[in-house]
XYZ file of C-alpha atoms in Angstrom:
585
model
C -1.260 0.019 -1.742
C 0.246 3.138 -2.933
C -0.388 6.912 -2.775
C -1.105 8.984 -5.951
C -1.470 12.613 -6.541
C -2.179 15.106 -9.365
C -2.278 18.809 -9.358
C -2.731 21.641 -12.039
C -2.662 25.289 -11.387
C -4.781 27.834 -13.289
C -2.266 30.601 -13.384
C 0.080 30.068 -16.532
C 2.776 31.992 -14.693
C 2.611 29.641 -11.568
C 5.550 27.205 -11.596
C 5.224 26.095 -7.924
C 3.138 22.932 -8.397
C 5.935 20.731 -7.227
C 6.132 22.470 -3.730
C 2.478 21.619 -3.082
C 2.957 18.055 -4.384
C 5.841 17.610 -2.186
C 3.843 18.797 0.976
C 1.019 16.296 0.004
C 3.374 13.495 -0.190
C 3.922 13.799 3.553
C 0.124 13.714 4.015
C 0.121 10.385 2.239
C 3.494 8.968 3.558
C 1.618 6.184 5.365
C 0.408 4.687 2.007
C 4.018 4.021 0.875
C 7.486 4.140 2.287
C 9.667 2.338 -0.198
C 9.881 4.948 -2.939
C 8.394 8.201 -4.021
C 8.622 10.733 -6.903
C 7.223 13.878 -8.584
C 6.954 14.654 -12.203
C 6.056 18.212 -13.602
C 5.423 19.899 -16.739
C 6.401 23.342 -17.598
C 5.835 25.612 -20.570
C 6.523 24.057 -23.906
C 5.604 20.617 -22.693
C 9.063 20.040 -20.887
C 8.797 17.295 -18.147
C 10.873 17.373 -15.137
C 11.108 14.448 -12.592
C 12.680 13.545 -9.334
C 12.199 10.124 -7.890
C 13.951 7.305 -5.936
C 13.838 4.669 -3.311
C 13.167 6.126 0.273
C 10.567 8.302 2.032
C 9.795 11.917 0.912
C 12.477 13.552 3.249
C 15.153 11.244 1.717
C 14.287 11.639 -1.972
C 13.628 15.269 -1.935
C 16.056 15.939 1.060
C 14.920 17.169 4.498
C 14.623 20.724 3.326
C 12.909 19.918 0.074
C 15.887 21.287 -1.938
C 15.146 19.277 -4.993
C 11.886 20.971 -5.550
C 13.665 23.832 -7.067
C 14.645 21.567 -9.971
C 10.905 20.709 -10.732
C 9.271 23.756 -12.294
C 6.007 23.490 -13.854
C 2.206 24.474 -13.626
C 1.046 20.852 -13.410
C 2.316 17.566 -12.030
C 1.647 14.137 -10.476
C 3.235 12.374 -7.518
C 3.463 8.819 -6.251
C 4.348 6.897 -2.994
C 5.266 3.411 -3.585
C 4.461 0.479 -1.543
C 5.409 -2.503 -3.611
C 3.262 -5.530 -4.232
C 4.289 -6.685 -7.596
C 7.825 -6.355 -9.044
C 11.002 -5.550 -6.805
C 12.221 -2.789 -4.573
C 14.568 -1.644 -7.457
C 15.079 2.332 -7.775
C 13.938 1.782 -11.510
C 10.400 0.865 -10.137
C 9.916 4.139 -8.319
C 7.122 6.157 -9.886
C 5.993 8.136 -11.858
C 6.718 6.186 -14.910
C 7.296 7.864 -18.265
C 7.070 6.911 -22.027
C 7.852 9.501 -24.585
C 5.598 8.063 -27.323
C 3.006 8.959 -27.937
C 2.679 12.623 -26.770
C 4.959 12.157 -23.485
C 2.963 10.331 -20.671
C 3.615 10.316 -17.084
C 1.747 7.887 -15.021
C 1.184 7.070 -11.314
C -0.527 3.856 -10.407
C -2.050 2.469 -7.145
C -3.361 -1.160 -7.366
C -2.584 -4.479 -8.886
C -3.245 -6.182 -12.242
C -4.357 -9.739 -12.234
C -3.657 -10.563 -15.750
C -0.249 -9.189 -16.015
C 1.405 -12.183 -17.876
C -1.347 -11.878 -20.709
C -0.679 -8.100 -20.909
C 3.051 -8.550 -21.113
C 2.480 -11.055 -24.043
C 0.359 -8.703 -25.848
C 2.877 -5.740 -25.635
C 5.641 -7.954 -26.604
C 4.005 -9.775 -29.531
C 1.272 -7.465 -30.834
C 2.134 -3.876 -29.664
C 5.940 -4.376 -29.941
C 6.484 -2.216 -26.744
C 9.288 -3.100 -24.444
C 8.777 -3.574 -20.738
C 11.884 -3.012 -18.621
C 10.719 -3.603 -15.123
C 8.618 -6.278 -13.163
C 6.084 -3.604 -12.150
C 2.614 -3.951 -13.505
C 2.279 -0.094 -13.399
C 4.666 -0.077 -16.238
C 2.500 -2.619 -18.139
C -0.673 -0.462 -17.539
C 1.154 2.657 -18.815
C 2.194 0.918 -21.940
C -1.192 -0.432 -22.539
C -2.527 3.048 -22.277
C 0.255 4.383 -24.612
C -0.439 1.781 -27.252
C -4.252 2.527 -27.178
C -3.658 6.234 -27.397
C -1.171 5.674 -30.251
C -4.107 4.048 -32.252
C -5.514 7.473 -33.047
C -2.614 8.198 -35.391
C -3.028 11.928 -34.669
C -0.361 14.457 -34.211
C -2.520 15.844 -31.268
C -5.371 14.124 -29.395
C -8.583 15.533 -27.667
C -10.638 14.359 -24.860
C -12.647 11.994 -26.922
C -9.545 10.203 -28.140
C -8.294 9.761 -24.564
C -11.661 8.429 -23.329
C -11.723 5.972 -26.218
C -8.222 4.880 -25.347
C -9.041 4.298 -21.833
C -12.161 2.227 -22.749
C -9.974 -0.029 -24.571
C -7.440 -0.195 -21.671
C -10.251 -1.290 -19.313
C -11.335 -3.909 -21.723
C -7.767 -5.471 -21.528
C -6.787 -4.972 -17.905
C -8.228 -6.988 -15.017
C -7.777 -5.874 -11.415
C -8.258 -3.012 -9.086
C -6.593 0.516 -9.636
C -6.721 4.200 -9.357
C -4.437 6.055 -11.620
C -3.206 9.819 -12.427
C -1.630 10.556 -15.527
C -0.050 13.661 -17.254
C 0.127 14.444 -21.026
C 2.947 16.710 -21.854
C 1.475 20.145 -22.594
C -2.019 18.993 -22.571
C -3.344 18.208 -19.061
C -4.176 15.744 -16.333
C -6.011 12.503 -16.400
C -7.582 10.512 -13.446
C -9.461 7.205 -13.625
C -10.600 4.267 -11.368
C -11.361 0.707 -11.941
C -14.912 -0.249 -12.704
C -15.293 -2.042 -9.303
C -14.288 0.967 -7.289
C -11.679 -1.063 -5.374
C -8.963 1.571 -5.112
C -9.858 5.124 -3.945
C -9.385 8.501 -5.839
C -10.856 11.887 -4.983
C -10.914 15.334 -6.770
C -11.163 18.727 -5.328
C -11.042 22.418 -6.308
C -10.007 25.853 -4.987
C -9.752 29.314 -6.606
C -6.303 30.215 -7.978
C -3.977 32.116 -6.087
C -4.462 35.348 -8.131
C -8.235 34.664 -8.408
C -8.412 34.023 -11.985
C -9.513 30.364 -12.740
C -9.593 27.248 -10.517
C -6.876 24.886 -9.395
C -7.620 21.201 -9.373
C -6.165 18.359 -7.299
C -6.581 14.570 -7.165
C -5.358 12.308 -4.430
C -5.891 8.885 -2.929
C -7.156 10.233 0.268
C -9.322 13.472 0.942
C -7.065 14.555 3.747
C -4.338 15.774 1.102
C -7.017 17.986 -0.499
C -8.429 19.210 2.915
C -4.795 20.318 4.005
C -4.015 22.024 0.756
C -7.099 24.250 0.897
C -9.250 22.229 -1.529
C -12.930 21.829 -1.301
C -15.891 20.520 -3.148
C -14.245 17.041 -2.780
C -15.787 14.198 -4.717
C -14.932 10.679 -5.514
C -14.086 9.592 -8.936
C -16.788 6.798 -9.417
C -15.983 3.230 -10.464
C -15.206 3.023 -14.263
C -15.195 6.928 -14.452
C -12.303 8.978 -15.946
C -11.642 12.717 -15.787
C -9.544 15.080 -17.875
C -8.390 18.470 -16.552
C -6.750 21.072 -18.669
C -5.267 24.338 -17.414
C -8.046 26.945 -17.072
C -10.818 24.619 -17.955
C -13.546 22.670 -16.137
C -12.962 18.959 -15.583
C -14.456 16.673 -18.368
C -15.842 13.450 -17.112
C -16.710 10.188 -18.875
C -17.835 6.676 -17.975
C -15.218 4.851 -19.903
C -16.491 1.504 -18.521
C -19.832 0.738 -17.190
C -19.889 0.462 -13.318
C -19.691 -3.220 -12.610
C -19.951 -2.960 -8.644
C -19.224 -0.209 -6.069
C -16.999 -2.162 -3.898
C -14.260 -0.268 -2.186
C -11.523 -2.324 -0.389
C -12.556 -2.600 3.213
C -8.887 -2.737 4.432
C -8.692 1.153 3.739
C -11.146 1.559 6.698
C -9.642 -1.094 8.886
C -5.954 -0.039 8.573
C -4.462 1.865 5.825
C -6.234 5.201 5.396
C -5.821 8.083 7.854
C -8.641 8.476 10.344
C -9.202 12.098 9.047
C -9.997 10.839 5.607
C -13.367 10.185 3.892
C -13.407 7.494 1.358
C -16.438 7.076 -1.021
C -18.479 9.090 1.457
C -17.431 7.065 4.555
C -15.612 8.649 7.238
C -12.681 6.454 8.313
C -12.865 7.716 11.814
C -16.580 7.024 12.263
C -16.211 3.581 10.717
C -13.524 2.612 13.227
C -15.625 3.600 16.134
C -18.411 1.560 14.873
C -16.060 -1.423 14.372
C -15.105 -0.772 18.158
C -18.681 -0.924 19.395
C -19.606 -4.039 17.342
C -16.406 -5.726 18.339
C -17.313 -5.168 22.001
C -20.703 -6.867 21.448
C -18.839 -9.816 20.036
C -16.472 -9.876 22.924
C -19.316 -9.968 25.377
C -20.739 -13.040 23.514
C -17.472 -14.887 23.630
C -16.268 -14.276 27.158
C -18.168 -15.305 30.254
C -19.600 -12.562 32.685
C -16.984 -13.751 35.161
C -14.056 -13.243 32.493
C -15.466 -9.827 31.479
C -15.574 -8.645 35.153
C -12.074 -9.808 35.819
C -10.632 -7.604 33.002
C -9.069 -4.614 34.363
C -8.183 -2.422 31.382
C -8.517 -2.218 27.628
C -5.285 -1.378 25.831
C -4.842 -0.707 22.147
C -1.947 -1.582 19.861
C -1.009 1.866 18.629
C -2.053 3.556 16.608
C -4.733 2.425 14.113
C -6.576 0.480 16.763
C -6.756 3.517 19.150
C -10.200 4.707 18.013
C -11.774 1.179 18.149
C -10.252 0.326 21.504
C -11.820 3.501 23.041
C -15.253 2.305 21.892
C -14.630 -1.130 23.072
C -13.859 0.079 26.498
C -16.789 2.387 26.514
C -19.327 -0.321 25.484
C -17.970 -2.766 27.886
C -17.642 -0.335 30.682
C -13.941 -1.203 31.226
C -11.267 1.448 31.866
C -9.102 2.363 28.886
C -5.512 3.478 28.829
C -2.515 3.572 26.587
C -0.054 0.780 27.698
C 2.341 0.828 24.773
C 4.498 3.794 23.648
C 5.341 4.015 20.099
C 8.635 5.245 18.901
C 7.651 7.780 16.134
C 11.290 8.317 15.064
C 12.523 4.754 14.480
C 13.804 4.140 11.102
C 11.663 2.035 8.694
C 11.620 -1.653 9.926
C 13.076 -4.038 7.245
C 12.155 -7.605 6.945
C 14.826 -9.539 8.650
C 15.903 -13.031 8.726
C 15.602 -14.945 11.951
C 12.820 -14.952 14.349
C 14.963 -12.902 16.930
C 15.592 -10.143 14.445
C 11.873 -9.877 13.669
C 11.068 -9.822 17.312
C 13.666 -6.897 17.938
C 11.880 -4.984 15.046
C 8.668 -5.055 16.979
C 10.338 -3.967 20.209
C 12.193 -1.044 18.360
C 8.669 0.386 17.581
C 6.745 -0.385 20.840
C 7.522 -0.243 24.500
C 5.246 -1.625 27.240
C 4.775 0.529 30.360
C 5.071 -1.649 33.366
C 2.869 0.580 35.457
C -0.094 -0.113 33.073
C 0.223 -3.919 32.946
C 1.660 -5.030 36.505
C -0.873 -7.277 38.214
C -3.629 -6.567 35.759
C -5.801 -8.794 33.544
C -5.703 -6.966 29.974
C -7.835 -6.877 26.984
C -5.529 -5.939 23.938
C -7.214 -4.511 20.841
C -5.457 -4.416 17.444
C -6.848 -3.613 13.912
C -6.079 -7.114 12.638
C -3.814 -10.145 12.977
C -1.962 -11.169 9.651
C 1.036 -13.548 10.374
C 0.827 -13.553 14.007
C 4.403 -12.717 14.561
C 3.811 -9.117 15.839
C 0.738 -10.217 17.887
C 2.799 -12.893 19.499
C 5.563 -10.446 20.449
C 3.137 -7.846 21.818
C 1.522 -10.483 23.999
C 4.984 -11.475 25.137
C 5.817 -7.820 26.034
C 2.584 -7.448 27.904
C 3.351 -10.555 29.939
C 7.030 -9.350 30.672
C 5.556 -6.018 31.813
C 3.537 -7.931 34.549
C 0.156 -8.736 32.912
C -1.665 -11.693 34.554
C -4.049 -12.769 31.759
C -4.079 -11.320 28.333
C -6.999 -11.403 25.992
C -6.591 -10.331 22.310
C -9.370 -8.682 20.208
C -9.060 -7.945 16.433
C -11.116 -5.244 14.619
C -10.876 -7.290 11.516
C -12.005 -10.876 11.030
C -9.808 -13.751 10.408
C -7.530 -13.144 7.278
C -7.490 -16.411 5.505
C -6.650 -15.513 1.881
C -4.242 -13.305 -0.081
C -4.867 -9.795 -1.025
C -4.895 -9.250 -4.904
C -5.577 -5.613 -5.419
C -2.567 -3.830 -4.185
C -2.114 -4.683 -0.474
C 0.947 -7.008 0.198
C -0.404 -8.528 3.386
C 1.198 -11.998 3.065
C 0.981 -15.151 1.012
C -1.844 -17.464 1.972
C 0.615 -19.853 3.621
C 2.007 -17.090 5.900
C -1.511 -16.069 7.186
C -1.853 -17.427 10.790
C -5.576 -17.901 10.294
C -5.186 -19.730 7.015
C -4.732 -22.947 8.826
C -5.698 -22.182 12.255
C -8.998 -21.547 14.241
C -9.361 -19.066 17.120
C -8.143 -21.541 19.712
C -4.880 -22.553 18.061
C -4.406 -18.832 17.201
C -4.713 -17.872 20.825
C -2.228 -20.603 21.832
C 0.266 -19.624 19.100
C 0.422 -15.988 20.305
C 0.116 -16.777 23.952
C -3.234 -15.303 24.757
C -5.976 -16.757 26.920
C -8.483 -16.084 24.119
C -8.573 -14.413 20.808
C -11.781 -12.751 19.645
C -12.292 -11.686 15.938
C -14.818 -9.137 14.478
C -17.397 -10.917 12.440
C -17.230 -10.100 8.571
C -20.988 -9.073 8.696
C -20.381 -6.658 11.649
C -17.037 -5.262 9.743
C -19.153 -4.589 6.712
C -22.063 -3.016 8.692
C -19.543 -0.692 10.482
C -18.692 0.966 7.133
C -22.009 0.368 5.057
C -24.160 2.111 7.877
C -22.329 5.250 6.934
C -22.361 5.023 3.200
C -24.325 7.729 1.266
C -25.441 4.659 -0.997
C -27.247 2.943 1.883
C -26.716 -0.086 4.198
C -26.531 -2.432 1.213
C -23.076 -0.930 0.197
C -20.687 -3.628 -0.994
C -17.092 -4.010 -0.210
C -14.107 -6.024 -1.369
C -13.445 -8.465 1.301
C -11.766 -11.433 -0.337
C -9.053 -11.545 2.279
C -11.616 -12.717 4.809
C -13.500 -15.324 2.640
C -11.682 -16.029 -0.612
C -14.597 -14.420 -2.725
C -13.146 -11.577 -4.734
C -15.191 -8.964 -6.589
C -13.213 -9.434 -10.033
C -12.716 -12.695 -11.924
C -9.450 -14.362 -10.968
C -7.763 -16.505 -13.643
C -6.337 -19.983 -13.200
C -2.907 -19.957 -11.834
C -2.949 -16.422 -10.616
C -2.390 -17.369 -6.952
C 0.673 -19.548 -7.818
C 2.198 -16.581 -9.765
C 1.365 -14.222 -6.927
C 3.143 -16.411 -4.354
C 6.180 -16.600 -6.657
C 6.340 -12.873 -7.121
C 5.878 -12.182 -3.433
C 8.689 -14.790 -2.675
C 11.142 -12.968 -5.015
C 10.214 -9.508 -3.358
C 10.588 -10.867 -0.027
C 14.038 -12.160 -0.745
C 14.985 -8.858 -1.965
C 13.769 -7.201 1.197
C 15.275 -9.644 3.620
C 18.795 -9.237 1.901
C 18.426 -5.470 2.020
C 17.341 -5.806 5.668
C 20.287 -7.885 6.572
C 22.795 -5.482 4.957
C 21.184 -2.539 6.757
C 21.180 -4.412 10.080
C 24.844 -5.125 9.773
C 25.542 -1.307 9.220
C 23.570 -0.729 12.447
C 25.767 -3.194 14.315
C 23.424 -6.167 14.639
C 25.679 -9.144 14.354
C 23.328 -12.029 15.122
C 24.176 -15.266 13.262
C 21.055 -15.336 10.850
C 21.788 -11.734 9.736
C 25.455 -12.413 9.327
C 24.477 -15.418 7.089
C 22.004 -13.584 5.061
C 24.320 -10.659 4.508
C 27.298 -12.835 3.395
C 25.642 -15.692 1.719
C 22.327 -14.298 0.359
C 18.834 -15.653 0.931
C 16.432 -18.111 -0.588
C 12.735 -19.110 -0.321
C 12.268 -22.405 1.577
C 9.591 -24.886 0.445
C 7.204 -23.537 3.067
C 7.543 -19.949 1.754
C 9.782 -18.670 4.423
C 12.745 -16.657 3.434
C 15.947 -18.021 5.060
C 19.755 -17.603 4.611
C 21.301 -19.648 1.881
C 23.501 -22.576 2.838
C 26.973 -23.177 1.750
C 26.709 -26.172 -0.475
C 24.191 -28.035 1.602
C 20.592 -27.880 2.331
C 19.226 -29.672 5.549
C 22.435 -31.675 5.555
C 22.243 -32.800 1.992
C 24.690 -31.715 -0.767
C 22.932 -29.845 -3.587
C 23.342 -30.890 -7.200
C 25.517 -28.701 -9.386
C 22.520 -28.133 -11.526
C 20.499 -26.737 -8.572
C 23.390 -24.622 -7.636
C 23.676 -23.021 -11.187
C 20.056 -22.387 -11.191
C 20.145 -20.490 -7.855
C 23.233 -18.716 -9.039
C 21.436 -17.527 -12.155
C 18.562 -16.259 -10.121
C 20.866 -14.380 -7.611
C 22.626 -12.687 -10.703
C 19.463 -10.814 -11.588
C 20.105 -7.295 -10.481
C 17.948 -6.209 -7.532
C 18.652 -2.381 -7.966
C 18.941 -0.389 -11.125
C 18.511 3.106 -12.328
C 15.429 4.415 -14.334
C 16.212 5.019 -17.942
C 13.248 7.054 -19.029
C 14.313 10.556 -17.840
C 17.265 12.211 -16.244
C 16.478 11.405 -12.639
C 17.956 13.163 -9.629
C 17.512 10.218 -7.514
C 20.012 8.024 -9.504
C 22.957 10.150 -8.758
C 25.185 11.462 -5.999
C 24.354 14.904 -4.758
C 27.034 16.715 -2.734
C 28.813 13.441 -2.138
C 25.772 11.647 -0.852
C 24.019 9.008 -2.666
C 20.318 9.868 -2.865
C 17.632 7.372 -3.898
C-alpha cells in the first residue's frame, strides 16, 4: 500500500505546485512511511525531483526547505510502503525514464506477473530494469508501449492505446499517476478497482481555468479545497492537460468492481470516502455487527461480567464505541498512544519486538485494575502485537481479558500491495479461535464474520448491497488470476525485504543504545531467514550446532554482498546527497 498524488494548475505563471503536493503528502503519510518524493514539471518541459528514504518531514526537511528547488505548474507525489523490492533509496518514487517523451511515474499496488514482464522487457523490449521494484517494471512497460507510436509528439489517443496494451500485459492491482514532460498528467486504475484513485477540481487562484488533483484518498482533495470528487473507475484512465477539461477513456473493460476491503478495515483515514463508501461509517457498521457476533459467542453470564470495552488505538476506536453501545457496556480509552515515537523498525528477538509495542502504547492502570475487559482491535495478523497488548492489560490489573477483531481470521497472504505477512507468519493460518486465544493469552477471541464485514461496506455502496470486494486474505480466493509459483516467489521476496528491515532495525537500535544480545548479533553478523520464515541473526560458522559447508557459506556471502541501499540514477536527486552537513534521504 502506497499513497499517490498528482496536481496541475491552470495558471501558466503559477509555479507553486510542489508546495501543495508537499502538504498533501502529510495528509496521506499513513499510507507509506518508508520513502516519499515529488517530481514537478516547469516551462519548457524541465523536470525537477526530490525523493528519498524517510517520511515527508525528513526528505523535504521539517520546514519544507527543499520545495523551493521544485518549480513547476504540474507534478506528482508518492509515499512508499514497500511490498516488492527492497528499502533502498533508489526505489523511492516517483520513477523517471527519459525515453520516450520524459515520463515520471507513481504507483500503488502489486504486479503478480513481474518475472514475465521482466523477461519481456529484457529480451524483447531491450529495456534495462535497475531495481527490484515492480513499479519500475510497470513504468517501462508503459514507456515501451508509448514508444511504439514512433511519433515525435503523442496525443490522447496514443496514450490511451498504449495503456490498453499495458493492461493486456500486466496482472495485479494498481492505481497510478504519471506525468509526461510538457504534456500533462495521466491517472489510471486496474480493471478490478482494487486500489483506490480519486479526482477533484477547483477554480484556479486567479479565477481563470480549473486546477485538477488526483489522490489515493479523498481527504487529500478535501483539505486542499478541491470538490466534485469522483472515483476513477476500474479500467478507466484520465488525461489532464493545463487549461483543459479531463479526457476519460475505458482502456480496458471493467472486469469486476472489487475494492480492497482492507482499506476500510485499517489503512484509509476515517475521514476518507473510497468508491462512494465512507470509511468512518463502514467502521461503525463493523462495530455493530461485531457486537452481534460477540453476543452469540459469549454466554449471558460472560457478557454481564464484562466491565468495560477498550479499543486498541487508533483504527479500532470507531468500531469499539459501537460495540460498547450495542452491548450496553461502558466504553473507555485504556491505552494511550505515543504519537511522537519514531518509526518502529522490525527487530530481531522477541524482547525487542515486545519493546516496540510498549514504546507505542501505555496501559492506564486505573482503567484496567480489577476489571474484566473486552479489547477491540481492527485485526489480528501475526499475533505478536495482540499477545503483548493482552500482557500489558494483565500487568495493569485486568482480571479476565476478551479480545475481539473487526476483521475475520487472516489466513492468506495479501498480493495487491499490502505487506501483511507471509502465510506461514499469519497466526490464523494454522490456528483456530481457541488456539489463537491461548497463544495471545485471552479468555476468548471473537472474529468478525466475512459476510458481516462485506455487508458493513456494501450496505453503504452507491452500487447497492451486492457490491463486491477483494477479500482473498480471509478466504484464499482472489479477484485476479494467480499464476503457478507466485506465492513461492512472494515469500522469497518478502524474506529478502524482511532481512533488510531487520538489519536496518538492529543498526538503528544500537544507535539508540539498545544492547540486547539478539540486536548485537544482528548488527554485527547480519541476519538470515530461517527455514520457518523467521528472520534471525546469522551464526558464526555454525547453524543449530552444525558446521556449515564452505559452499553454503559462499552462497550466503554472495547474497549478503548485494547492496541494500543505493542512489537513484535517473535524475539529480537532492535526497541522495548531504545538505548542510547532514545526510538527507
